Amino acid sequence: MPEQDPKERIRNLKEVPLGYTAEMAVTEAQRCLQCKTPFCVEGCPVGIDIPGFIGAIEQADFRKGIQILKQKNLLPAVCGRVCPQEEQCQQMCTIGKARKDPCKAVMIGKLERFLADWEREQGEYAVPPMIRKTGKKVAVIGGGPAGLTVAGDLIKYGHEVTVYEALHKAGGVLVYGIPEFRLPKAIVQTEVDYLEKLGVKFRYNFIVGKTAPVKKIIEENDAVFIGTGAGLPRFMRVEGENLLGVLSANEYLTRANLMKAYSFPRTDTPLVTGRKVITVGGGNVAMDCARTALRMGAERSLIVYRRAEEQMPARLEEVHHAKEEGVEFHLLNNPVRLIGNDQGWVTGAELIRMELGAADSSGRRRPIEVEGSEYIEDTDILIVAIGNSPNPLVPGSYPDLSVTSWGGVIVNEVTGQTSVPGVFAGGDIVLGAATVILAMGHGRRAARSMNLYLSSGRWTDLEDALSLCRAEVR
Amino acid sequence: MHRILYKEKLGPDITLFKFMAPDVAAYREPGQFVLIRISDEGERIPITIADVDRNDGSITLIIQSVGKTTLELAQLSVGDSIPDIAGPLGKPTHIQKVGHVVCVGGGIGTAPLYPVARGMKDAGNRVTSILGARTADLLILEDRMAEVSDRIIITTDDGTKGKKGLVTDAISELVEQGEKFDQCIAMGPPVMMKFVCLLTKKLCIPTIVSLNPVMVDGTGMCGGCRVTVGGKTKFACVDGPEFDGHEVDFDEMMARLNTYKAHERRALEHYSGETGCRLDASIPGGAR
């Protein structure tokens, strides 16, 4: 797929991959073998009919293609851009396996993006015929990927759906976290507008647990979905972490993206900038920060990560893009303390070199400090991107809701049911910080069982009822 | 959209607004705050709620114009609207009967103090209020505070009203006269809260302060508002905004408030350039 030149793109916020032309999409679609047993579908958390939509592209019937896609995925423009396809559908692709490289598989994600973009460019959206209203009321707490999926599915089943969003815009991590150059905000807005067109109501600036008690929302609705995400930033707990110029990835990205700090002072929200920026962490969020820093004018942007490249949780494509743009990778290094000047501004980080020991519980080799290897790396800004924990706001204000020791809401994995009857949950509030598509997969599953719960009233044996329904479908 | 129902100028650069915000008014308790945004390109700023009226669904916010957003806000009139008010946020004040409460308000800090003082009075406490400001013009809500206080003392740095001196002088004086306080609540500029806490710690008076650091989302997501309390990092938006004043690291907090000082100046210059008006230098202390 053609991309913006790295030297050029670090000076703008436009999307990096430019997208397929129709000819390119058809050519790529022709690579698909249309396998009898499509393993790619198994690799997809929401079970998209991948050979189906690729077949439609091959015949240049894009309308049909987008219809197939939207049967299972309401947010294809988003997923086509941010899903880790190389670990999901493309990892299972027969072509990729034959070439021994998921990067050489059929570019399923890019084709998905092509169809979604094509539909947007047509300017008309297929609004599915509305089915009879059931009269049931559903509250969705949190307007991120999981919540939006639930809302889209349940409105189609004929229920009345209201999304309660704490911020002034819907989209969750899609609008506050993922940068413009990776996921243009106009695309997210289009998806939200589409849901509104279907009849979903949005209540913004509504912090459930604060604006109204969780109990009230539960009592006033026939079912509730909690999708409040993993919005609690982890810090390193090292000396100097509260110095000026040290900020969480959430704060850095929220200022840059949601609040449009890149246009300051034309927009009102500022963001600290510096010639040299260190981002601590090795995930997609760390890559987003390091690349945003370049676009905010940093001359040098460093990633400091305590393990090696093979252990980095970031997608290959994100690491590749970051390297192309000149982000420097300081792997097997970890901050032990941060150093500041007399005004309290951070001036540097004391790093220690690490080496890899035996595998830990996550299966990754545990990083061990190399004694006496400490050194100082100067910096103007330090961003902490070492992960997020589930947002405690809703569970914290409703003790009946069972949570794990690390704050995740406990659910039945099949149905998404929580410990409170009528209340379901999914996405990062259950998983801890995971991915957009996993959250959507959760939303999809929860929506199906919520629909069954709403029509049958069954709660204690909902899982059995659900498997019975599936058997009938087959 | 949140319409302005009422506007009153309380002093130079201090404006009281009543905004239509029934969702916020419904469950708000004293001590809580909102985040407001006054335009689509606007920043989110935290402001403690001074009062609510559940009959008409309004909330009262008192704003000191110190930066671009608060100056722009002060230009709005009754009938105008702002797009976003999110809240109520933060933990409510723990209001209980303790005996004799001294409520110390510095400048605009009297705005968030008022509902707490009223709550303390309603809970059956004896309330002594000490309101301080640099100069008489900057004193606000004197009448309302008097209504909910058994005794009220005014201090100004320049002696233009009440006693010449600082709020800490007034506290010391009362204690020397034999007054006993079971609880102190201090709200105002960070430096005032710091010195009140240094004094009340010596006097062994438990002290609650309300902090107003830089915030973005107000729901615990960004961590921009982190403060050190009792040696531990806390998020003012969800763990506060009120804390045990004797445990707060005020020096760190005051330093952190300077993070965006240069940006604020730039925003102000940009705004002045746009509107063509010449604005006076900002007043230290921050919007509340």
PDB file of N, CA and C in Angstrom, chain A residues 166-168 176 203 205-207 210-213 216 231-233 235 241-248 250-251 254-255 259-260 264-273 343 345 388 391 393, chain B residues 23 27 32 37 39-44 68-69 72 83-91 214 216-217 219-224 226 228 233 235 238 252 255-256 258-260 263 266-267 270:
ATOM      1  N   ALA A 166     -18.553   9.723  28.971  1.00  0.00           N
ATOM      2  CA  ALA A 166     -18.006  10.668  29.951  1.00  0.00           C
ATOM      3  C   ALA A 166     -17.391  11.904  29.287  1.00  0.00           C
ATOM      4  N   LEU A 167     -16.813  11.717  28.099  1.00  0.00           N
ATOM      5  CA  LEU A 167     -16.170  12.838  27.420  1.00  0.00           C
ATOM      6  C   LEU A 167     -17.190  13.567  26.536  1.00  0.00           C
ATOM      7  N   HIS A 168     -16.728  14.585  25.835  1.00  0.00           N
ATOM      8  CA  HIS A 168     -17.647  15.354  25.004  1.00  0.00           C
ATOM      9  C   HIS A 168     -17.763  14.780  23.592  1.00  0.00           C
ATOM     10  N   TYR A 176      -9.558   9.627  21.749  1.00  0.00           N
ATOM     11  CA  TYR A 176      -8.597  10.276  22.652  1.00  0.00           C
ATOM     12  C   TYR A 176      -7.207   9.680  22.525  1.00  0.00           C
ATOM     13  N   ARG A 203     -25.602  10.418  25.168  1.00  0.00           N
ATOM     14  CA  ARG A 203     -25.579  11.428  26.226  1.00  0.00           C
ATOM     15  C   ARG A 203     -24.109  11.697  26.542  1.00  0.00           C
ATOM     16  N   ASN A 205     -20.790  13.940  28.188  1.00  0.00           N
ATOM     17  CA  ASN A 205     -20.438  14.537  29.489  1.00  0.00           C
ATOM     18  C   ASN A 205     -21.200  13.863  30.627  1.00  0.00           C
ATOM     19  N   PHE A 206     -21.559  12.633  30.432  1.00  0.00           N
ATOM     20  CA  PHE A 206     -22.354  11.913  31.435  1.00  0.00           C
ATOM     21  C   PHE A 206     -21.471  10.832  32.038  1.00  0.00           C
ATOM     22  N   ILE A 207     -21.051  11.051  33.276  1.00  0.00           N
ATOM     23  CA  ILE A 207     -20.125  10.134  33.935  1.00  0.00           C
ATOM     24  C   ILE A 207     -20.947   9.247  34.863  1.00  0.00           C
ATOM     25  N   LYS A 210     -21.199   9.190  38.731  1.00  0.00           N
ATOM     26  CA  LYS A 210     -21.024  10.559  39.241  1.00  0.00           C
ATOM     27  C   LYS A 210     -22.249  11.398  38.856  1.00  0.00           C
ATOM     28  N   THR A 211     -22.487  11.514  37.542  1.00  0.00           N
ATOM     29  CA  THR A 211     -23.621  12.317  37.075  1.00  0.00           C
ATOM     30  C   THR A 211     -24.932  11.679  37.552  1.00  0.00           C
ATOM     31  N   ALA A 212     -24.958  10.358  37.530  1.00  0.00           N
ATOM     32  CA  ALA A 212     -26.077   9.613  38.113  1.00  0.00           C
ATOM     33  C   ALA A 212     -25.508   8.336  38.700  1.00  0.00           C
ATOM     34  N   PRO A 213     -26.127   7.827  39.786  1.00  0.00           N
ATOM     35  CA  PRO A 213     -25.597   6.593  40.364  1.00  0.00           C
ATOM     36  C   PRO A 213     -25.779   5.405  39.406  1.00  0.00           C
ATOM     37  N   LYS A 216     -29.144   3.757  39.610  1.00  0.00           N
ATOM     38  CA  LYS A 216     -30.267   4.394  38.915  1.00  0.00           C
ATOM     39  C   LYS A 216     -30.303   3.952  37.447  1.00  0.00           C
ATOM     40  N   GLY A 231      -8.887   2.952  31.442  1.00  0.00           N
ATOM     41  CA  GLY A 231      -8.452   4.346  31.392  1.00  0.00           C
ATOM     42  C   GLY A 231      -7.682   4.796  32.612  1.00  0.00           C
ATOM     43  N   LEU A 232      -7.056   3.871  33.313  1.00  0.00           N
ATOM     44  CA  LEU A 232      -6.300   4.261  34.505  1.00  0.00           C
ATOM     45  C   LEU A 232      -4.821   4.062  34.220  1.00  0.00           C
ATOM     46  N   PRO A 233      -4.099   5.167  33.992  1.00  0.00           N
ATOM     47  CA  PRO A 233      -2.711   5.016  33.559  1.00  0.00           C
ATOM     48  C   PRO A 233      -1.814   4.455  34.657  1.00  0.00           C
ATOM     49  N   PHE A 235       1.837   4.161  36.332  1.00  0.00           N
ATOM     50  CA  PHE A 235       3.092   4.913  36.385  1.00  0.00           C
ATOM     51  C   PHE A 235       4.193   3.965  36.836  1.00  0.00           C
ATOM     52  N   GLU A 241       8.865  11.071  39.309  1.00  0.00           N
ATOM     53  CA  GLU A 241       7.814  10.876  38.312  1.00  0.00           C
ATOM     54  C   GLU A 241       6.794  12.011  38.264  1.00  0.00           C
ATOM     55  N   ASN A 242       6.761  12.839  39.326  1.00  0.00           N
ATOM     56  CA  ASN A 242       5.826  13.965  39.304  1.00  0.00           C
ATOM     57  C   ASN A 242       6.496  15.266  38.860  1.00  0.00           C
ATOM     58  N   LEU A 243       7.701  15.152  38.292  1.00  0.00           N
ATOM     59  CA  LEU A 243       8.361  16.348  37.761  1.00  0.00           C
ATOM     60  C   LEU A 243       7.545  16.920  36.611  1.00  0.00           C
ATOM     61  N   LEU A 244       7.721  18.203  36.354  1.00  0.00           N
ATOM     62  CA  LEU A 244       7.061  18.823  35.206  1.00  0.00           C
ATOM     63  C   LEU A 244       7.661  18.232  33.934  1.00  0.00           C
ATOM     64  N   GLY A 245       6.814  18.018  32.947  1.00  0.00           N
ATOM     65  CA  GLY A 245       7.309  17.443  31.703  1.00  0.00           C
ATOM     66  C   GLY A 245       7.281  15.928  31.698  1.00  0.00           C
ATOM     67  N   VAL A 246       6.797  15.328  32.794  1.00  0.00           N
ATOM     68  CA  VAL A 246       6.611  13.877  32.822  1.00  0.00           C
ATOM     69  C   VAL A 246       5.104  13.641  32.763  1.00  0.00           C
ATOM     70  N   LEU A 247       4.648  12.924  31.755  1.00  0.00           N
ATOM     71  CA  LEU A 247       3.207  12.725  31.666  1.00  0.00           C
ATOM     72  C   LEU A 247       2.847  11.346  31.148  1.00  0.00           C
ATOM     73  N   SER A 248       1.637  10.937  31.473  1.00  0.00           N
ATOM     74  CA  SER A 248       1.168   9.628  31.024  1.00  0.00           C
ATOM     75  C   SER A 248       0.893   9.693  29.530  1.00  0.00           C
ATOM     76  N   ASN A 250      -1.706   8.603  28.206  1.00  0.00           N
ATOM     77  CA  ASN A 250      -3.105   9.048  28.086  1.00  0.00           C
ATOM     78  C   ASN A 250      -3.196  10.562  28.014  1.00  0.00           C
ATOM     79  N   GLU A 251      -2.459  11.230  28.912  1.00  0.00           N
ATOM     80  CA  GLU A 251      -2.535  12.687  28.909  1.00  0.00           C
ATOM     81  C   GLU A 251      -1.931  13.252  27.622  1.00  0.00           C
ATOM     82  N   THR A 254      -4.280  12.381  24.698  1.00  0.00           N
ATOM     83  CA  THR A 254      -5.583  13.056  24.786  1.00  0.00           C
ATOM     84  C   THR A 254      -5.440  14.531  24.432  1.00  0.00           C
ATOM     85  N   ARG A 255      -4.390  15.149  24.946  1.00  0.00           N
ATOM     86  CA  ARG A 255      -4.165  16.556  24.590  1.00  0.00           C
ATOM     87  C   ARG A 255      -3.943  16.700  23.086  1.00  0.00           C
ATOM     88  N   MET A 259      -8.102  16.834  22.129  1.00  0.00           N
ATOM     89  CA  MET A 259      -8.133  18.264  22.404  1.00  0.00           C
ATOM     90  C   MET A 259      -7.404  19.090  21.342  1.00  0.00           C
ATOM     91  N   LYS A 260      -6.860  18.424  20.335  1.00  0.00           N
ATOM     92  CA  LYS A 260      -6.232  19.086  19.176  1.00  0.00           C
ATOM     93  C   LYS A 260      -5.110  20.054  19.555  1.00  0.00           C
ATOM     94  N   PHE A 264      -2.607  24.281  18.667  1.00  0.00           N
ATOM     95  CA  PHE A 264      -2.436  25.364  19.635  1.00  0.00           C
ATOM     96  C   PHE A 264      -1.535  26.449  19.045  1.00  0.00           C
ATOM     97  N   PRO A 265      -1.790  27.760  19.213  1.00  0.00           N
ATOM     98  CA  PRO A 265      -2.852  28.352  20.044  1.00  0.00           C
ATOM     99  C   PRO A 265      -4.160  28.640  19.298  1.00  0.00           C
ATOM    100  N   ARG A 266      -4.303  28.095  18.078  1.00  0.00           N
ATOM    101  CA  ARG A 266      -5.593  28.277  17.400  1.00  0.00           C
ATOM    102  C   ARG A 266      -6.665  27.513  18.178  1.00  0.00           C
ATOM    103  N   THR A 267      -6.295  26.349  18.719  1.00  0.00           N
ATOM    104  CA  THR A 267      -7.160  25.659  19.662  1.00  0.00           C
ATOM    105  C   THR A 267      -6.602  25.959  21.054  1.00  0.00           C
ATOM    106  N   ASP A 268      -7.394  25.702  22.089  1.00  0.00           N
ATOM    107  CA  ASP A 268      -7.027  26.214  23.413  1.00  0.00           C
ATOM    108  C   ASP A 268      -6.177  25.293  24.277  1.00  0.00           C
ATOM    109  N   THR A 269      -6.100  24.004  23.938  1.00  0.00           N
ATOM    110  CA  THR A 269      -5.412  23.076  24.837  1.00  0.00           C
ATOM    111  C   THR A 269      -3.929  22.982  24.495  1.00  0.00           C
ATOM    112  N   PRO A 270      -3.055  23.301  25.441  1.00  0.00           N
ATOM    113  CA  PRO A 270      -1.622  23.217  25.175  1.00  0.00           C
ATOM    114  C   PRO A 270      -1.061  21.826  25.430  1.00  0.00           C
ATOM    115  N   LEU A 271       0.136  21.599  24.938  1.00  0.00           N
ATOM    116  CA  LEU A 271       0.845  20.350  25.204  1.00  0.00           C
ATOM    117  C   LEU A 271       2.321  20.677  25.326  1.00  0.00           C
ATOM    118  N   VAL A 272       2.965  20.123  26.347  1.00  0.00           N
ATOM    119  CA  VAL A 272       4.386  20.397  26.513  1.00  0.00           C
ATOM    120  C   VAL A 272       5.165  19.832  25.322  1.00  0.00           C
ATOM    121  N   THR A 273       6.152  20.595  24.865  1.00  0.00           N
ATOM    122  CA  THR A 273       6.963  20.124  23.749  1.00  0.00           C
ATOM    123  C   THR A 273       8.426  20.268  24.145  1.00  0.00           C
ATOM    124  N   GLN A 343      13.573  24.257  38.853  1.00  0.00           N
ATOM    125  CA  GLN A 343      12.170  24.654  38.680  1.00  0.00           C
ATOM    126  C   GLN A 343      11.222  23.452  38.671  1.00  0.00           C
ATOM    127  N   TRP A 345      11.386  20.918  36.492  1.00  0.00           N
ATOM    128  CA  TRP A 345      11.213  20.319  35.165  1.00  0.00           C
ATOM    129  C   TRP A 345      12.144  19.124  35.010  1.00  0.00           C
ATOM    130  N   ASN A 388      -2.295   0.492  30.989  1.00  0.00           N
ATOM    131  CA  ASN A 388      -3.442   1.051  31.693  1.00  0.00           C
ATOM    132  C   ASN A 388      -4.171  -0.053  32.426  1.00  0.00           C
ATOM    133  N   ASN A 391     -10.727   1.088  34.310  1.00  0.00           N
ATOM    134  CA  ASN A 391     -11.189   2.299  34.965  1.00  0.00           C
ATOM    135  C   ASN A 391     -12.050   1.953  36.183  1.00  0.00           C
ATOM    136  N   LEU A 393     -14.002   3.718  38.029  1.00  0.00           N
ATOM    137  CA  LEU A 393     -15.119   4.598  38.366  1.00  0.00           C
ATOM    138  C   LEU A 393     -16.449   3.865  38.548  1.00  0.00           C
TER     139      LEU A 393
ATOM    140  N   ASP B  23     -28.536  17.781  34.617  1.00  0.00           N
ATOM    141  CA  ASP B  23     -27.868  16.499  34.902  1.00  0.00           C
ATOM    142  C   ASP B  23     -26.842  16.651  36.020  1.00  0.00           C
ATOM    143  N   TYR B  27     -27.413  15.307  41.210  1.00  0.00           N
ATOM    144  CA  TYR B  27     -26.766  14.512  42.266  1.00  0.00           C
ATOM    145  C   TYR B  27     -25.556  15.181  42.901  1.00  0.00           C
ATOM    146  N   GLN B  32     -17.794  19.084  45.101  1.00  0.00           N
ATOM    147  CA  GLN B  32     -17.579  18.524  43.756  1.00  0.00           C
ATOM    148  C   GLN B  32     -17.368  19.624  42.717  1.00  0.00           C
ATOM    149  N   ARG B  37     -16.208  23.335  28.877  1.00  0.00           N
ATOM    150  CA  ARG B  37     -15.560  23.660  27.618  1.00  0.00           C
ATOM    151  C   ARG B  37     -16.456  24.700  26.964  1.00  0.00           C
ATOM    152  N   SER B  39     -16.113  26.216  23.864  1.00  0.00           N
ATOM    153  CA  SER B  39     -16.280  26.196  22.408  1.00  0.00           C
ATOM    154  C   SER B  39     -15.744  24.881  21.879  1.00  0.00           C
ATOM    155  N   ASP B  40     -15.985  24.624  20.608  1.00  0.00           N
ATOM    156  CA  ASP B  40     -15.554  23.351  20.031  1.00  0.00           C
ATOM    157  C   ASP B  40     -14.035  23.214  19.956  1.00  0.00           C
ATOM    158  N   GLU B  41     -13.342  24.332  19.966  1.00  0.00           N
ATOM    159  CA  GLU B  41     -11.881  24.273  19.972  1.00  0.00           C
ATOM    160  C   GLU B  41     -11.351  24.518  21.384  1.00  0.00           C
ATOM    161  N   GLY B  42     -12.250  24.516  22.352  1.00  0.00           N
ATOM    162  CA  GLY B  42     -11.904  24.922  23.703  1.00  0.00           C
ATOM    163  C   GLY B  42     -11.186  23.865  24.509  1.00  0.00           C
ATOM    164  N   GLU B  43     -10.525  24.329  25.584  1.00  0.00           N
ATOM    165  CA  GLU B  43      -9.886  23.405  26.518  1.00  0.00           C
ATOM    166  C   GLU B  43     -10.890  23.033  27.595  1.00  0.00           C
ATOM    167  N   ARG B  44     -10.603  21.954  28.307  1.00  0.00           N
ATOM    168  CA  ARG B  44     -11.474  21.545  29.413  1.00  0.00           C
ATOM    169  C   ARG B  44     -10.888  22.132  30.686  1.00  0.00           C
ATOM    170  N   LYS B  68      -7.015  32.798  28.744  1.00  0.00           N
ATOM    171  CA  LYS B  68      -7.796  33.000  27.537  1.00  0.00           C
ATOM    172  C   LYS B  68      -9.225  32.502  27.712  1.00  0.00           C
ATOM    173  N   THR B  69      -9.368  31.262  28.200  1.00  0.00           N
ATOM    174  CA  THR B  69     -10.698  30.675  28.303  1.00  0.00           C
ATOM    175  C   THR B  69     -11.586  31.445  29.274  1.00  0.00           C
ATOM    176  N   GLU B  72     -12.606  34.797  27.857  1.00  0.00           N
ATOM    177  CA  GLU B  72     -13.607  34.627  26.813  1.00  0.00           C
ATOM    178  C   GLU B  72     -14.967  34.340  27.453  1.00  0.00           C
ATOM    179  N   PRO B  83     -20.954  24.687  25.141  1.00  0.00           N
ATOM    180  CA  PRO B  83     -21.288  23.322  24.718  1.00  0.00           C
ATOM    181  C   PRO B  83     -21.192  22.257  25.817  1.00  0.00           C
ATOM    182  N   ASP B  84     -20.219  22.368  26.703  1.00  0.00           N
ATOM    183  CA  ASP B  84     -19.993  21.230  27.593  1.00  0.00           C
ATOM    184  C   ASP B  84     -19.834  21.578  29.059  1.00  0.00           C
ATOM    185  N   ILE B  85     -20.602  20.880  29.876  1.00  0.00           N
ATOM    186  CA  ILE B  85     -20.368  20.888  31.326  1.00  0.00           C
ATOM    187  C   ILE B  85     -20.448  19.430  31.767  1.00  0.00           C
ATOM    188  N   ALA B  86     -19.338  18.886  32.233  1.00  0.00           N
ATOM    189  CA  ALA B  86     -19.308  17.475  32.643  1.00  0.00           C
ATOM    190  C   ALA B  86     -19.139  17.390  34.149  1.00  0.00           C
ATOM    191  N   GLY B  87     -19.984  16.582  34.771  1.00  0.00           N
ATOM    192  CA  GLY B  87     -19.858  16.428  36.216  1.00  0.00           C
ATOM    193  C   GLY B  87     -21.152  15.952  36.822  1.00  0.00           C
ATOM    194  N   PRO B  88     -21.303  16.016  38.119  1.00  0.00           N
ATOM    195  CA  PRO B  88     -20.321  16.498  39.090  1.00  0.00           C
ATOM    196  C   PRO B  88     -19.189  15.487  39.265  1.00  0.00           C
ATOM    197  N   LEU B  89     -17.976  15.994  39.433  1.00  0.00           N
ATOM    198  CA  LEU B  89     -16.802  15.133  39.535  1.00  0.00           C
ATOM    199  C   LEU B  89     -16.148  15.279  40.904  1.00  0.00           C
ATOM    200  N   GLY B  90     -15.316  14.306  41.203  1.00  0.00           N
ATOM    201  CA  GLY B  90     -14.582  14.326  42.467  1.00  0.00           C
ATOM    202  C   GLY B  90     -15.439  13.822  43.615  1.00  0.00           C
ATOM    203  N   LYS B  91     -14.752  13.597  44.729  1.00  0.00           N
ATOM    204  CA  LYS B  91     -15.468  13.110  45.909  1.00  0.00           C
ATOM    205  C   LYS B  91     -16.104  14.277  46.648  1.00  0.00           C
ATOM    206  N   VAL B 214      -3.925  21.101  37.249  1.00  0.00           N
ATOM    207  CA  VAL B 214      -4.237  20.998  35.822  1.00  0.00           C
ATOM    208  C   VAL B 214      -4.941  19.657  35.569  1.00  0.00           C
ATOM    209  N   VAL B 216      -7.365  17.223  32.527  1.00  0.00           N
ATOM    210  CA  VAL B 216      -7.915  17.120  31.180  1.00  0.00           C
ATOM    211  C   VAL B 216      -9.297  16.466  31.237  1.00  0.00           C
ATOM    212  N   ASP B 217      -9.342  15.181  31.605  1.00  0.00           N
ATOM    213  CA  ASP B 217     -10.636  14.490  31.524  1.00  0.00           C
ATOM    214  C   ASP B 217     -11.428  14.546  32.824  1.00  0.00           C
ATOM    215  N   THR B 219     -11.696  12.211  35.023  1.00  0.00           N
ATOM    216  CA  THR B 219     -12.231  10.900  35.417  1.00  0.00           C
ATOM    217  C   THR B 219     -11.126   9.909  35.784  1.00  0.00           C
ATOM    218  N   GLY B 220      -9.919  10.407  35.996  1.00  0.00           N
ATOM    219  CA  GLY B 220      -8.813   9.539  36.389  1.00  0.00           C
ATOM    220  C   GLY B 220      -8.049   8.961  35.222  1.00  0.00           C
ATOM    221  N   MET B 221      -8.287   9.469  34.033  1.00  0.00           N
ATOM    222  CA  MET B 221      -7.698   8.860  32.853  1.00  0.00           C
ATOM    223  C   MET B 221      -6.329   9.420  32.485  1.00  0.00           C
ATOM    224  N   CYS B 222      -6.119  10.716  32.726  1.00  0.00           N
ATOM    225  CA  CYS B 222      -4.872  11.288  32.206  1.00  0.00           C
ATOM    226  C   CYS B 222      -3.768  11.367  33.257  1.00  0.00           C
ATOM    227  N   GLY B 223      -4.127  11.495  34.518  1.00  0.00           N
ATOM    228  CA  GLY B 223      -3.095  11.562  35.548  1.00  0.00           C
ATOM    229  C   GLY B 223      -2.370  12.898  35.577  1.00  0.00           C
ATOM    230  N   GLY B 224      -2.850  13.884  34.838  1.00  0.00           N
ATOM    231  CA  GLY B 224      -2.214  15.199  34.829  1.00  0.00           C
ATOM    232  C   GLY B 224      -2.345  15.898  36.170  1.00  0.00           C
ATOM    233  N   ARG B 226      -1.944  14.736  39.125  1.00  0.00           N
ATOM    234  CA  ARG B 226      -1.413  13.995  40.268  1.00  0.00           C
ATOM    235  C   ARG B 226      -0.705  14.898  41.268  1.00  0.00           C
ATOM    236  N   THR B 228       1.152  14.718  45.390  1.00  0.00           N
ATOM    237  CA  THR B 228       1.681  13.819  46.401  1.00  0.00           C
ATOM    238  C   THR B 228       1.010  14.133  47.735  1.00  0.00           C
ATOM    239  N   THR B 233       1.286   9.133  45.458  1.00  0.00           N
ATOM    240  CA  THR B 233       0.713   9.882  44.350  1.00  0.00           C
ATOM    241  C   THR B 233      -0.797   9.666  44.311  1.00  0.00           C
ATOM    242  N   PHE B 235      -4.605  11.123  42.425  1.00  0.00           N
ATOM    243  CA  PHE B 235      -5.197  11.908  41.344  1.00  0.00           C
ATOM    244  C   PHE B 235      -6.262  12.816  41.967  1.00  0.00           C
ATOM    245  N   VAL B 238     -10.161  12.160  40.959  1.00  0.00           N
ATOM    246  CA  VAL B 238     -10.965  11.059  41.493  1.00  0.00           C
ATOM    247  C   VAL B 238     -10.699  10.769  42.969  1.00  0.00           C
ATOM    248  N   GLU B 252       5.457  20.851  45.464  1.00  0.00           N
ATOM    249  CA  GLU B 252       5.385  20.104  44.207  1.00  0.00           C
ATOM    250  C   GLU B 252       4.141  20.531  43.420  1.00  0.00           C
ATOM    251  N   ALA B 255       4.619  23.884  41.816  1.00  0.00           N
ATOM    252  CA  ALA B 255       5.516  23.785  40.657  1.00  0.00           C
ATOM    253  C   ALA B 255       4.750  23.225  39.463  1.00  0.00           C
ATOM    254  N   ARG B 256       3.971  22.164  39.713  1.00  0.00           N
ATOM    255  CA  ARG B 256       3.238  21.525  38.611  1.00  0.00           C
ATOM    256  C   ARG B 256       2.222  22.473  37.970  1.00  0.00           C
ATOM    257  N   ASN B 258       2.750  25.329  37.191  1.00  0.00           N
ATOM    258  CA  ASN B 258       3.479  26.167  36.227  1.00  0.00           C
ATOM    259  C   ASN B 258       3.724  25.484  34.894  1.00  0.00           C
ATOM    260  N   THR B 259       3.322  24.202  34.778  1.00  0.00           N
ATOM    261  CA  THR B 259       3.626  23.433  33.565  1.00  0.00           C
ATOM    262  C   THR B 259       3.270  24.203  32.297  1.00  0.00           C
ATOM    263  N   TYR B 260       2.103  24.808  32.296  1.00  0.00           N
ATOM    264  CA  TYR B 260       1.632  25.434  31.060  1.00  0.00           C
ATOM    265  C   TYR B 260       1.637  26.960  31.115  1.00  0.00           C
ATOM    266  N   HIS B 263       2.625  28.500  27.845  1.00  0.00           N
ATOM    267  CA  HIS B 263       1.563  28.282  26.859  1.00  0.00           C
ATOM    268  C   HIS B 263       0.388  29.225  27.112  1.00  0.00           C
ATOM    269  N   ARG B 266       1.094  32.506  25.755  1.00  0.00           N
ATOM    270  CA  ARG B 266       0.972  32.503  24.293  1.00  0.00           C
ATOM    271  C   ARG B 266      -0.487  32.534  23.863  1.00  0.00           C
ATOM    272  N   ALA B 267      -1.317  31.743  24.551  1.00  0.00           N
ATOM    273  CA  ALA B 267      -2.738  31.687  24.211  1.00  0.00           C
ATOM    274  C   ALA B 267      -3.374  33.053  24.397  1.00  0.00           C
ATOM    275  N   HIS B 270      -2.232  35.404  21.673  1.00  0.00           N
ATOM    276  CA  HIS B 270      -2.934  35.043  20.444  1.00  0.00           C
ATOM    277  C   HIS B 270      -4.358  35.596  20.484  1.00  0.00           C
TER     278      HIS B 270
END
